[in-house]
Coordinates of C-alpha atoms in Angstrom, one line a residue:
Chain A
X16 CA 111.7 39.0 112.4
X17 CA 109.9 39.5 109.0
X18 CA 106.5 40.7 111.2
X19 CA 108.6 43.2 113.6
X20 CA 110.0 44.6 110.3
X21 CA 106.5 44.9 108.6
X22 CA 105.3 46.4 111.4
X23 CA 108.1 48.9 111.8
X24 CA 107.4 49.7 107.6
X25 CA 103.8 50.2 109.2
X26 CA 104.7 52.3 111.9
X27 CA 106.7 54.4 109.7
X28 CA 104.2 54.9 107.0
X29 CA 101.9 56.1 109.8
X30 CA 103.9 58.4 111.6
X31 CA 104.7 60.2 107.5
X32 CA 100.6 59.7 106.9
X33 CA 99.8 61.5 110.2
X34 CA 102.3 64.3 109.7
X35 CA 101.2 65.1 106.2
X36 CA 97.2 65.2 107.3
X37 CA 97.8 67.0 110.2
X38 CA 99.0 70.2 108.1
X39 CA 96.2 71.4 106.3
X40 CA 94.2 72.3 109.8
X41 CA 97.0 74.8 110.6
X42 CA 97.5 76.0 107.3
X43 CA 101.0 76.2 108.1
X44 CA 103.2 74.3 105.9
X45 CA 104.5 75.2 102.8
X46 CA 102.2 74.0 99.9
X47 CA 103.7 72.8 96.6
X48 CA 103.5 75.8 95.1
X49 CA 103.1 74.4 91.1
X50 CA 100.0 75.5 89.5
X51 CA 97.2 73.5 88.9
X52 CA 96.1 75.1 85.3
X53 CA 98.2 77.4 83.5
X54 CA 96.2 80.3 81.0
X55 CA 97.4 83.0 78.7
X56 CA 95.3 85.4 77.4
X57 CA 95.7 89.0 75.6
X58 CA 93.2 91.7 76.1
X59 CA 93.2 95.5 74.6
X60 CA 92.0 98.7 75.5
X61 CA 91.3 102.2 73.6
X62 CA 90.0 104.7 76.0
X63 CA 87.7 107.3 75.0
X64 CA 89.3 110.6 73.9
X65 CA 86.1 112.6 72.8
X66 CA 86.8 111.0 68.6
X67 CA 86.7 107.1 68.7
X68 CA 83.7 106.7 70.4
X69 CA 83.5 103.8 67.7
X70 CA 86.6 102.2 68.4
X71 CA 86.7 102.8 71.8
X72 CA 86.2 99.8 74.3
X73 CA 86.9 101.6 77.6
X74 CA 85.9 105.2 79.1
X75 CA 87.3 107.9 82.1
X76 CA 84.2 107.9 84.3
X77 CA 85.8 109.5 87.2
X78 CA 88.5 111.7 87.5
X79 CA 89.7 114.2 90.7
X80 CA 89.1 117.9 90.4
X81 CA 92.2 118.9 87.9
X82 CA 90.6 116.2 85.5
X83 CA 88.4 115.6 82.6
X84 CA 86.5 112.8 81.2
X85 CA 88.2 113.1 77.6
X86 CA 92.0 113.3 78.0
X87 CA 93.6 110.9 81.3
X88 CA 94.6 114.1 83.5
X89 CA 98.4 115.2 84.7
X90 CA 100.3 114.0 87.5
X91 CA 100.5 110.8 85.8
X92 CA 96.9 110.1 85.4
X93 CA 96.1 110.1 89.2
X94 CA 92.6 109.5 89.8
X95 CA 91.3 109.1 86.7
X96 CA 89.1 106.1 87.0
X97 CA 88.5 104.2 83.9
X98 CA 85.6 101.2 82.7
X99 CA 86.2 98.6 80.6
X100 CA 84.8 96.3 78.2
X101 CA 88.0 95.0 76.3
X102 CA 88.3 91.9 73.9
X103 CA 90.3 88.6 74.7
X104 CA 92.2 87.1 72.7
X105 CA 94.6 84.0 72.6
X106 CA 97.2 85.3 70.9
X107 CA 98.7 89.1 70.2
X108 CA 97.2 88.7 66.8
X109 CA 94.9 92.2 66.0
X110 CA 92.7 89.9 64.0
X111 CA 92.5 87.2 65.9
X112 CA 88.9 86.3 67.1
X113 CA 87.4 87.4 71.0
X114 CA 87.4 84.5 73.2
X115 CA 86.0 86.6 75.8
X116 CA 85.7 90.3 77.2
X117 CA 87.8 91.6 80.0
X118 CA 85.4 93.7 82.0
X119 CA 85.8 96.4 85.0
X120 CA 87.5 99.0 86.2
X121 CA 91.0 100.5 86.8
X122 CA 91.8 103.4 88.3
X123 CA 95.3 105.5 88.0
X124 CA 96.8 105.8 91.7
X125 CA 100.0 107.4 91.8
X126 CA 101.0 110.8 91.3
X127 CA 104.7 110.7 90.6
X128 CA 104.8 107.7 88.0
X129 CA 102.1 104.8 86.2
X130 CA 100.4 102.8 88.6
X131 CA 96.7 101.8 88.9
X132 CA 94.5 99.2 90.9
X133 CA 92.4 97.0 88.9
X134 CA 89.1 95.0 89.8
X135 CA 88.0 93.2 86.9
X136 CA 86.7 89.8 85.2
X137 CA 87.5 88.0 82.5
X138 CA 84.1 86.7 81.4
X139 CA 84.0 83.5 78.7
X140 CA 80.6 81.9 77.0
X141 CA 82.1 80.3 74.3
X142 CA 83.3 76.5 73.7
X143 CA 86.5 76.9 75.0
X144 CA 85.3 77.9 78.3
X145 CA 82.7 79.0 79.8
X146 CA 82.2 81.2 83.1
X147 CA 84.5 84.0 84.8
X148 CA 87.6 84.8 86.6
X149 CA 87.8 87.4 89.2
X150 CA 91.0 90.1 89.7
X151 CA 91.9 92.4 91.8
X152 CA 95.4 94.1 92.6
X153 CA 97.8 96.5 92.1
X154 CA 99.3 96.9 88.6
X155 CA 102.9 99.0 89.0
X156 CA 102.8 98.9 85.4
X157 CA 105.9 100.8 84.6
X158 CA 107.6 97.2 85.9
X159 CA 108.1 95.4 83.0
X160 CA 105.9 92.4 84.6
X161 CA 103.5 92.6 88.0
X162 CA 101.4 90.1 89.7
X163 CA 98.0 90.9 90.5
X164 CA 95.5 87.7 92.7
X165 CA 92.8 85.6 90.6
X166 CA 89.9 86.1 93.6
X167 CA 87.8 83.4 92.6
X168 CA 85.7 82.1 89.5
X169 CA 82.7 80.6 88.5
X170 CA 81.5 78.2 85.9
X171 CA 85.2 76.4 84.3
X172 CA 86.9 78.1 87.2
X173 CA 84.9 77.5 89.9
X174 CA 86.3 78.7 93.2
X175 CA 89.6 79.4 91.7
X176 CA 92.7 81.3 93.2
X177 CA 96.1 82.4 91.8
X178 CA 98.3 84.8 90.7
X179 CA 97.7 86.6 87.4
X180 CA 101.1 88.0 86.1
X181 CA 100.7 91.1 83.1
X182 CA 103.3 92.4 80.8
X183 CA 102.5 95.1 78.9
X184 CA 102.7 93.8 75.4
X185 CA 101.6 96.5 73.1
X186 CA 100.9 100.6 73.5
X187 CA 100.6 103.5 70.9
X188 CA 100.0 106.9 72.8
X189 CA 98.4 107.3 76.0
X190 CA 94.7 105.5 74.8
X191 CA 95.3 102.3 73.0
X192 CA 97.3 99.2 74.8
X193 CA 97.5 95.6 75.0
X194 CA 98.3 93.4 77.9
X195 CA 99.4 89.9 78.6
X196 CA 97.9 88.0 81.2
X197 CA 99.6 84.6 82.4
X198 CA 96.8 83.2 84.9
X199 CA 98.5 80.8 87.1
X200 CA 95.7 78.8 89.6
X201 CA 97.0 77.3 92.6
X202 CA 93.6 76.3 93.6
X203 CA 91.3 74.2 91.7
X204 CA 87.8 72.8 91.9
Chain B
X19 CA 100.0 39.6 123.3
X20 CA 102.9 42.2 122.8
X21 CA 101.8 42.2 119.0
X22 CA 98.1 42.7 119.4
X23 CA 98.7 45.0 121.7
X24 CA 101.1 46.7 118.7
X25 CA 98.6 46.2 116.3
X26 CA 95.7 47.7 118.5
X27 CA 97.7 50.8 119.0
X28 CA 98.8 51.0 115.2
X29 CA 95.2 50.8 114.2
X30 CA 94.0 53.4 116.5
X31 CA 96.7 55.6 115.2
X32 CA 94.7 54.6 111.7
X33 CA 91.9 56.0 112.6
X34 CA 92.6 59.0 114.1
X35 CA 95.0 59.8 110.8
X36 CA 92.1 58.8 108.6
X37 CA 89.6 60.8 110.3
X38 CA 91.7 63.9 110.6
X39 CA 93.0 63.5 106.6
X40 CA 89.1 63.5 105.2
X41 CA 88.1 66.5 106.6
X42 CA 90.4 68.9 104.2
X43 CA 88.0 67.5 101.3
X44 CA 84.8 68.8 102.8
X45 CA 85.5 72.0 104.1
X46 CA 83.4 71.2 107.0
X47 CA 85.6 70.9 109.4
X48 CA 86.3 74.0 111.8
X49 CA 90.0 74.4 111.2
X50 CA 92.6 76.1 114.1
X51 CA 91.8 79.8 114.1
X52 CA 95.2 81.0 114.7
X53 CA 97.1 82.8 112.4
X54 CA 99.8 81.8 110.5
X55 CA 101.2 85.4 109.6
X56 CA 100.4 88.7 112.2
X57 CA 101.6 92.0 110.6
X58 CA 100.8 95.6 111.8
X59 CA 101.1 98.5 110.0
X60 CA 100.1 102.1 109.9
X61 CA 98.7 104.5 106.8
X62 CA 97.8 107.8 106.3
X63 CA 95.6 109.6 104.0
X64 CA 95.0 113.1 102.9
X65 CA 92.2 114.4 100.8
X66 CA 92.5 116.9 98.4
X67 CA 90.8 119.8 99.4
X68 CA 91.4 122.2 96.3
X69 CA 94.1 124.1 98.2
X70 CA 96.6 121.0 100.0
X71 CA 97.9 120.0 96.6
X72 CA 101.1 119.4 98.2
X73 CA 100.7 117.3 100.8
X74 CA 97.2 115.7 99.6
X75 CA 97.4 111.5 99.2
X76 CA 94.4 111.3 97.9
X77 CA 91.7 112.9 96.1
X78 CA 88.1 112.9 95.3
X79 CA 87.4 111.6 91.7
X80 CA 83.7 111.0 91.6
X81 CA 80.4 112.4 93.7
X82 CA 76.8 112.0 93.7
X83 CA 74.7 114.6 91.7
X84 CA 74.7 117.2 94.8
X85 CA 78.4 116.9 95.5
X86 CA 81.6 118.3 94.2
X87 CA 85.1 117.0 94.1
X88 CA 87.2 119.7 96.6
X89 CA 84.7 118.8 99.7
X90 CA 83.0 115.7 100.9
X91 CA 79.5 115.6 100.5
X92 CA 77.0 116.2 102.7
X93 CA 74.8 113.2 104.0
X94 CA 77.9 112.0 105.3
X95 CA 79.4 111.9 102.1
X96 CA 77.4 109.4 100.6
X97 CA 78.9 108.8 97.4
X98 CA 81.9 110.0 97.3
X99 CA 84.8 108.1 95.4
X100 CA 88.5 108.6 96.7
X101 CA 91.6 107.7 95.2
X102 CA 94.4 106.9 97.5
X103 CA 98.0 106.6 97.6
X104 CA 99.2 106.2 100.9
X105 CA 102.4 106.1 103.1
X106 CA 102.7 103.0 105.2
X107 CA 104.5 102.8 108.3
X108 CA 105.5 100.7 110.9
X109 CA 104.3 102.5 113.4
X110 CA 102.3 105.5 114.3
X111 CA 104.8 108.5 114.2
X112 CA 104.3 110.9 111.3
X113 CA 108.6 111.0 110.4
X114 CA 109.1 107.6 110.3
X115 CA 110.1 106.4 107.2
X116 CA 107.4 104.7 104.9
X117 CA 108.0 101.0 104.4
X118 CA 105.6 100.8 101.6
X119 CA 102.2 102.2 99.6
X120 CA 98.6 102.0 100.3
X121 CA 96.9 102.3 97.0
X122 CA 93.8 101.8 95.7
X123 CA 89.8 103.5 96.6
X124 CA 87.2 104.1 98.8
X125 CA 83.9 105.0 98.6
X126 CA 81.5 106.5 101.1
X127 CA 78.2 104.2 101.3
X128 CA 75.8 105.1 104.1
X129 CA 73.8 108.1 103.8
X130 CA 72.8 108.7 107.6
X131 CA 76.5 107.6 109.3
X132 CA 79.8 107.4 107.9
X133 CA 80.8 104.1 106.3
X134 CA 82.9 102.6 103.3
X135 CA 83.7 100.3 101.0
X136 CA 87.6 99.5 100.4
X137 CA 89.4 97.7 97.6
X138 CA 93.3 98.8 97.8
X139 CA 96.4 96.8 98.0
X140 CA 99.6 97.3 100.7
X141 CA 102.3 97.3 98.1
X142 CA 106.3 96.9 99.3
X143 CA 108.9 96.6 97.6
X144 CA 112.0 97.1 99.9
X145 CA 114.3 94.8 101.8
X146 CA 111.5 94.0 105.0
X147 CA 108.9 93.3 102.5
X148 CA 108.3 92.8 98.7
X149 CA 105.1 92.0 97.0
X150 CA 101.1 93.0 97.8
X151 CA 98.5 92.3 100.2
X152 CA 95.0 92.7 98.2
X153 CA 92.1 93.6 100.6
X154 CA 88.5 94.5 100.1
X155 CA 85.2 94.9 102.3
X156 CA 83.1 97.2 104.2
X157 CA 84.7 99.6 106.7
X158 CA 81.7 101.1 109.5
X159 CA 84.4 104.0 110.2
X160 CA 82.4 104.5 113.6
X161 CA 82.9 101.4 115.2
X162 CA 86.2 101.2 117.1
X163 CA 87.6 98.5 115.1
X164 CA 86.2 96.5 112.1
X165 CA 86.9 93.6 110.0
X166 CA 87.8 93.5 106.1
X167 CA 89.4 90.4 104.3
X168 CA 92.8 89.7 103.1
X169 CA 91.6 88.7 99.6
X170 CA 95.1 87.8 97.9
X171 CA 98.8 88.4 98.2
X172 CA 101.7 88.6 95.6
X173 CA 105.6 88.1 96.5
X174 CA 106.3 87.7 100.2
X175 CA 102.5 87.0 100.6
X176 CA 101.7 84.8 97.8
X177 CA 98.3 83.5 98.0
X178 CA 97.4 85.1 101.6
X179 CA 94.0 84.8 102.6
X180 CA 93.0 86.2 105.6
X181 CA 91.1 89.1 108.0
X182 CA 92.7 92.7 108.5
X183 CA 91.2 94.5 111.9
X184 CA 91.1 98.4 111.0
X185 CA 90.6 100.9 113.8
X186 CA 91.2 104.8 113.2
X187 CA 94.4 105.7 115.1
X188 CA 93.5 109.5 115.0
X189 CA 91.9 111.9 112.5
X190 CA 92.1 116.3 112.1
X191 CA 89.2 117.6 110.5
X192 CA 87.6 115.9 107.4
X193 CA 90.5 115.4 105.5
X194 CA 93.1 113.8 107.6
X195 CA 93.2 110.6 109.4
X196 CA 95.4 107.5 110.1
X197 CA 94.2 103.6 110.1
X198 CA 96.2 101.4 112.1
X199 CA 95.6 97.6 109.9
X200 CA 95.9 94.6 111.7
X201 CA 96.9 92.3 109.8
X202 CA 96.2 88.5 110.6
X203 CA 96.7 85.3 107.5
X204 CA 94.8 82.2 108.4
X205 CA 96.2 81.1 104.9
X206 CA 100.4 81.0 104.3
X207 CA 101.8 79.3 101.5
Chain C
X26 CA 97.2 33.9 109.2
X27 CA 94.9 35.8 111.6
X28 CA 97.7 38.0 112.3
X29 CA 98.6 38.5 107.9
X30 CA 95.4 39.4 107.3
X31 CA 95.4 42.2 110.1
X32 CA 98.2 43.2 108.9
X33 CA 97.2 43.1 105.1
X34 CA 93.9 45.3 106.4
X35 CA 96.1 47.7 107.9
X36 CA 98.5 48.1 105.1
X37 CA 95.2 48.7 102.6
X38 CA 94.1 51.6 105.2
X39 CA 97.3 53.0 105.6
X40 CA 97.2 53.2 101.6
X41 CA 94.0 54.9 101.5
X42 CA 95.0 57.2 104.1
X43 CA 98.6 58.7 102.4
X44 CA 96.4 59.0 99.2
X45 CA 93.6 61.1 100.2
X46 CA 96.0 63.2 102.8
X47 CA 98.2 63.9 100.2
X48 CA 96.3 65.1 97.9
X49 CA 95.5 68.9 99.4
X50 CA 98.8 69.7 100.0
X51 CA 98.6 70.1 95.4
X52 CA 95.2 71.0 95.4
X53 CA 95.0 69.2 92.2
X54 CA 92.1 66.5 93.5
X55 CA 88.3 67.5 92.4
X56 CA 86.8 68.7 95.9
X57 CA 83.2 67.8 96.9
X58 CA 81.1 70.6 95.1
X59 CA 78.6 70.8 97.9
X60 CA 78.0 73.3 99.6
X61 CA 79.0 73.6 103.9
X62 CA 76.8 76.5 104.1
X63 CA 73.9 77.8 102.1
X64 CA 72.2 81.1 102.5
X65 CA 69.4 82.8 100.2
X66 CA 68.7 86.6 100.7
X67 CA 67.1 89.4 98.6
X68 CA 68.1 93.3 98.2
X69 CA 66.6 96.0 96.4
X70 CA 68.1 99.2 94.8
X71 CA 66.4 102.4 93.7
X72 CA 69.0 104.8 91.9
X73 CA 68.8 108.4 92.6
X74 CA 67.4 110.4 90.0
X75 CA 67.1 113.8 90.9
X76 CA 63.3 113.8 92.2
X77 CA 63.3 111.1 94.5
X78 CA 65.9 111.4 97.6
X79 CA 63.9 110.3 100.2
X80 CA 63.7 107.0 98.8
X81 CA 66.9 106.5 96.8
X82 CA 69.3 103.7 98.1
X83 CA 71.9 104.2 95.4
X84 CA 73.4 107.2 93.6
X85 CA 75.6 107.6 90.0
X86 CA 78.7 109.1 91.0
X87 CA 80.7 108.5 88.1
X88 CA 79.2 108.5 84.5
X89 CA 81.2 109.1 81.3
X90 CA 82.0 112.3 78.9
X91 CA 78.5 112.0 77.5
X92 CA 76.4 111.2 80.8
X93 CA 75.1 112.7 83.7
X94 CA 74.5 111.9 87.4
X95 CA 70.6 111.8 87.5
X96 CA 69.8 109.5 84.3
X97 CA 71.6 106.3 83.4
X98 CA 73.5 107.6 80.2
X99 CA 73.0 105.8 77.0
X100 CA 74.9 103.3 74.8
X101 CA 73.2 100.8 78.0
X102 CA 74.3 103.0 80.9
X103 CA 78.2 102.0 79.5
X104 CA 80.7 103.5 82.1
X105 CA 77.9 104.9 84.9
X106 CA 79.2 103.7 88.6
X107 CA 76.6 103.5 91.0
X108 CA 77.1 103.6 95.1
X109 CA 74.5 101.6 97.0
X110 CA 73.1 100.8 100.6
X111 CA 70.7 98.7 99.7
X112 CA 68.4 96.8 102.0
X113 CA 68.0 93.3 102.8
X114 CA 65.8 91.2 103.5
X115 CA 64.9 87.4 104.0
X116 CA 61.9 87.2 101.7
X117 CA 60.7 89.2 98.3
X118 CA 57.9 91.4 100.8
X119 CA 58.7 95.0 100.4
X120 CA 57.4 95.1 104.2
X121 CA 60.1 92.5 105.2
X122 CA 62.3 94.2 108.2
X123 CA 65.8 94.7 107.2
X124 CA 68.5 92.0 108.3
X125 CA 71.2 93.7 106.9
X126 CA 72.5 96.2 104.2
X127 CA 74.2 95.5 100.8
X128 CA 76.8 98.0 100.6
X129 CA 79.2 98.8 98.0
X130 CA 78.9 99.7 94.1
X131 CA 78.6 98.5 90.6
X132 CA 79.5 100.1 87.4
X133 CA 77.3 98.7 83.8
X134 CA 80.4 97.8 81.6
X135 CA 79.2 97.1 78.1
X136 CA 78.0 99.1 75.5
X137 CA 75.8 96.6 73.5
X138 CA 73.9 95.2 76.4
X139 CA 73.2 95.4 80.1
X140 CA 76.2 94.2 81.9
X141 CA 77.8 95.2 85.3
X142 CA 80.8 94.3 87.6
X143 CA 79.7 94.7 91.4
X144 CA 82.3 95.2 94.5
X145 CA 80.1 94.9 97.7
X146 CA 79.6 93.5 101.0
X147 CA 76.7 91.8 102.9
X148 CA 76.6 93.3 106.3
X149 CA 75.1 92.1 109.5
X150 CA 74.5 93.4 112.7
X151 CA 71.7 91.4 114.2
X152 CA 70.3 88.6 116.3
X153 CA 70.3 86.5 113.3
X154 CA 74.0 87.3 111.5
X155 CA 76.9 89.4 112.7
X156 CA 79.8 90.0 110.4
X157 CA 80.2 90.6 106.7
X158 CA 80.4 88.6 103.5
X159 CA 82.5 90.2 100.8
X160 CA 81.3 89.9 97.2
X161 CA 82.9 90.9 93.6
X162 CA 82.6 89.5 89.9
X163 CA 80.8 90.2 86.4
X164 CA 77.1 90.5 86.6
X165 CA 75.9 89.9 83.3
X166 CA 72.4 91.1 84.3
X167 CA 70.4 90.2 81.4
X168 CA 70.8 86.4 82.2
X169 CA 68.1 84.8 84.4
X170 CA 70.9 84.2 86.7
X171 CA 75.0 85.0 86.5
X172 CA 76.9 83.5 89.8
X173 CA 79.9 85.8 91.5
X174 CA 82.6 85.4 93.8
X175 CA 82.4 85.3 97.2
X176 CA 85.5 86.2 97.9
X177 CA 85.8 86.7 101.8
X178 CA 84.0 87.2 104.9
X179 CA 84.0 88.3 108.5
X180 CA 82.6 87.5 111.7
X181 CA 80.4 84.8 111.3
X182 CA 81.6 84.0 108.1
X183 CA 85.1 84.4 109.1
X184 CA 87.1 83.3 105.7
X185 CA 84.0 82.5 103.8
X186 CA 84.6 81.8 100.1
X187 CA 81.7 80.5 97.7
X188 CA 79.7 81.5 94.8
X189 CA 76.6 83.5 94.9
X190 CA 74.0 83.0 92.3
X191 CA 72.1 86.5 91.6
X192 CA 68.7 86.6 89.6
X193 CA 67.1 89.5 89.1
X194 CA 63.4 89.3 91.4
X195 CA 61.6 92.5 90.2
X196 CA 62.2 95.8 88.3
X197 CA 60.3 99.1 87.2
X198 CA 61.2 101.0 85.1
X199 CA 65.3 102.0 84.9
X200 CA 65.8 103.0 88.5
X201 CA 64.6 100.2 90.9
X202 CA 65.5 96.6 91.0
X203 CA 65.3 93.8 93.5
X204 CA 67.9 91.0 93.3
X205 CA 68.0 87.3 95.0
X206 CA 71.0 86.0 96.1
X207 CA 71.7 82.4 97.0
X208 CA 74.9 82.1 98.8
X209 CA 76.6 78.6 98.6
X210 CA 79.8 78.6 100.6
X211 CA 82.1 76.3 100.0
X212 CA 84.8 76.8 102.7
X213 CA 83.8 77.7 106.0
X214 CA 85.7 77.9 109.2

């Protein structure tokens, strides 16, 4: 009577405990898919055009043979590789104060319209956090938002993995934008 | 008697479940290697050559000292940066339609064979497939087939982690050849 | 009696059991940092510079406006991208045989110091190792030691993912350098 039952609440529990534990070896089931820490940042980039070498955080260091290293080429900028060193920010503020640098590369990929394919850190050493947070992906960036993968991190985000969504948030010309970066981790350490 | 027995069994079950649930903590464990995703597609690439502009997906944006960016280099183009935009398709025969874009670079690495280093993404956006598949590692075009890693996914392959068999499915010349990439997640979410 | 307390135990286990099994399926729970595989290795690069081809492992194929291929360019080598099959080895002797190559590039990113971000792989084709390990992050190279991803791996280190811990070993002058990598994994398969 009251033990059968007990043991039939036992049984239950079991069978739901065994199920759930046995997932994670096949990698199969659908994982909750809520992050487990949520990040903005803004970072933005002037590229070298042969006068703001002082202004400038970023630089064409490759480009194909159409190309030079002072003006992104035709056919949409297609090749044209490009190095960064860009400052972070938390908010879209010009003045607000670096958090961090954004550092890498992107490089232009499309003839017929704006793409690139990044590979790039954010790199922190402040209070707020300290260590990196590695990217890589494609960046459509004509789409008015595109999701690129968090690879891993060190330091505060050791071993982490996501999806990094940018929006272009700011651009004057063909040199100088800004971009939003919502950093969503689905794994954390 | 028929409740020991019940208990016996419900405690074995315990330990079992236990034993099986710890092991996701560690990372120790050797987990099933089967796949929870297989996907196979073709891509083709064509190097700019100074006179294909046309049909050219790719194109030479940086070289070492002694090279030049309308041929590969000698010393088996070690060196040599390429840009890429490629067609994907589903299978190997050059008027199928493309189901998506290979984009992204590659970069000849070995002086006295041919080998490369790959960080691209397989970008769809169509009704079979939308989102990326991020991928990077070392390609020893020589060998029959070799291993890179599935290093992220986006959309339809959010969070993919995985391995992606390459093996050249046929090549003209220097500047044309076709990968076949299979494609095998050991992480679905 | 007996028979409550059994059942009391079990109850207590079967607790214990749904927590900890539930827990990777949100990835929220703080993993064991420690390590399921640890690895230590050492590499060593000498950058072409126009005199010394027979023993250059590594050549600038992309520099910016103001920098050429066969001297790092100034402003801390901002904006050079270097390609590198580097040689490793199990110990800091320059007589050590070769169990692998370090193949990929890096490219210095920051104007007002040394800084680099690096995209390579570990490859191994030996007794010892077979397979890749597939590296990328920020390499601030002026700290005694700055840790990157390990963001994949094949072969025998199928799926790897980890940290790896570079310090700089040796250096003459601009063009040679010898790195030490300690490889902690922290998922293996």
């Amino acid at each position: 009577m009251e033990l059968t039952r007990l043991i039939s609440v036992l049984f239950f529990l079991l069978v739901i405990t065994a199920g759930s534990s046995a997932s994670p070896q096949h990698w199969r089931k659908k994982r909750v898919r809520e992050p487990c820490k949520k990040l903005v940042f803004y970072f933005r980039d002037i590229i070298y055009n042969g006068h703001n070498s002082k202004n400038a955080t970023s630089a064409i260091v490759g480009t194909p043979a159409w190309g030079n290293r002072t003006i992104l080429a035709g056919q949409n900028h297609f090749g044209d590789l490009v190095v960064f060193d860009d400052p972070i920010t938390l908010d879209n503020n010009l003045h607000s104060p670096p958090v961090g640098r954004a550092q890498g590369f992107y490089v232009y990929d499309k003839k017929e319209i704006f793409t690139a394919w990044l590979g790039f850190s954010f790199v922190f050493n402040s209070t707020h956090h300290r260590g990196s947070i590695n990217f890589a992906g494609a960046d459509p960036l004509m789409n008015k938002t595109r999701d690129i993968s968090v690879i891993g991190g060190t330091g505060d985000f050791f071993m982490a993995r996501g999806v990094a969504t940018l929006s272009t948030d700011a651009f004057e010309g063909k040199v100088y934008f800004r971009l939003r970066a919502d950093i969503n981790l689905f794994e954390c350490w």
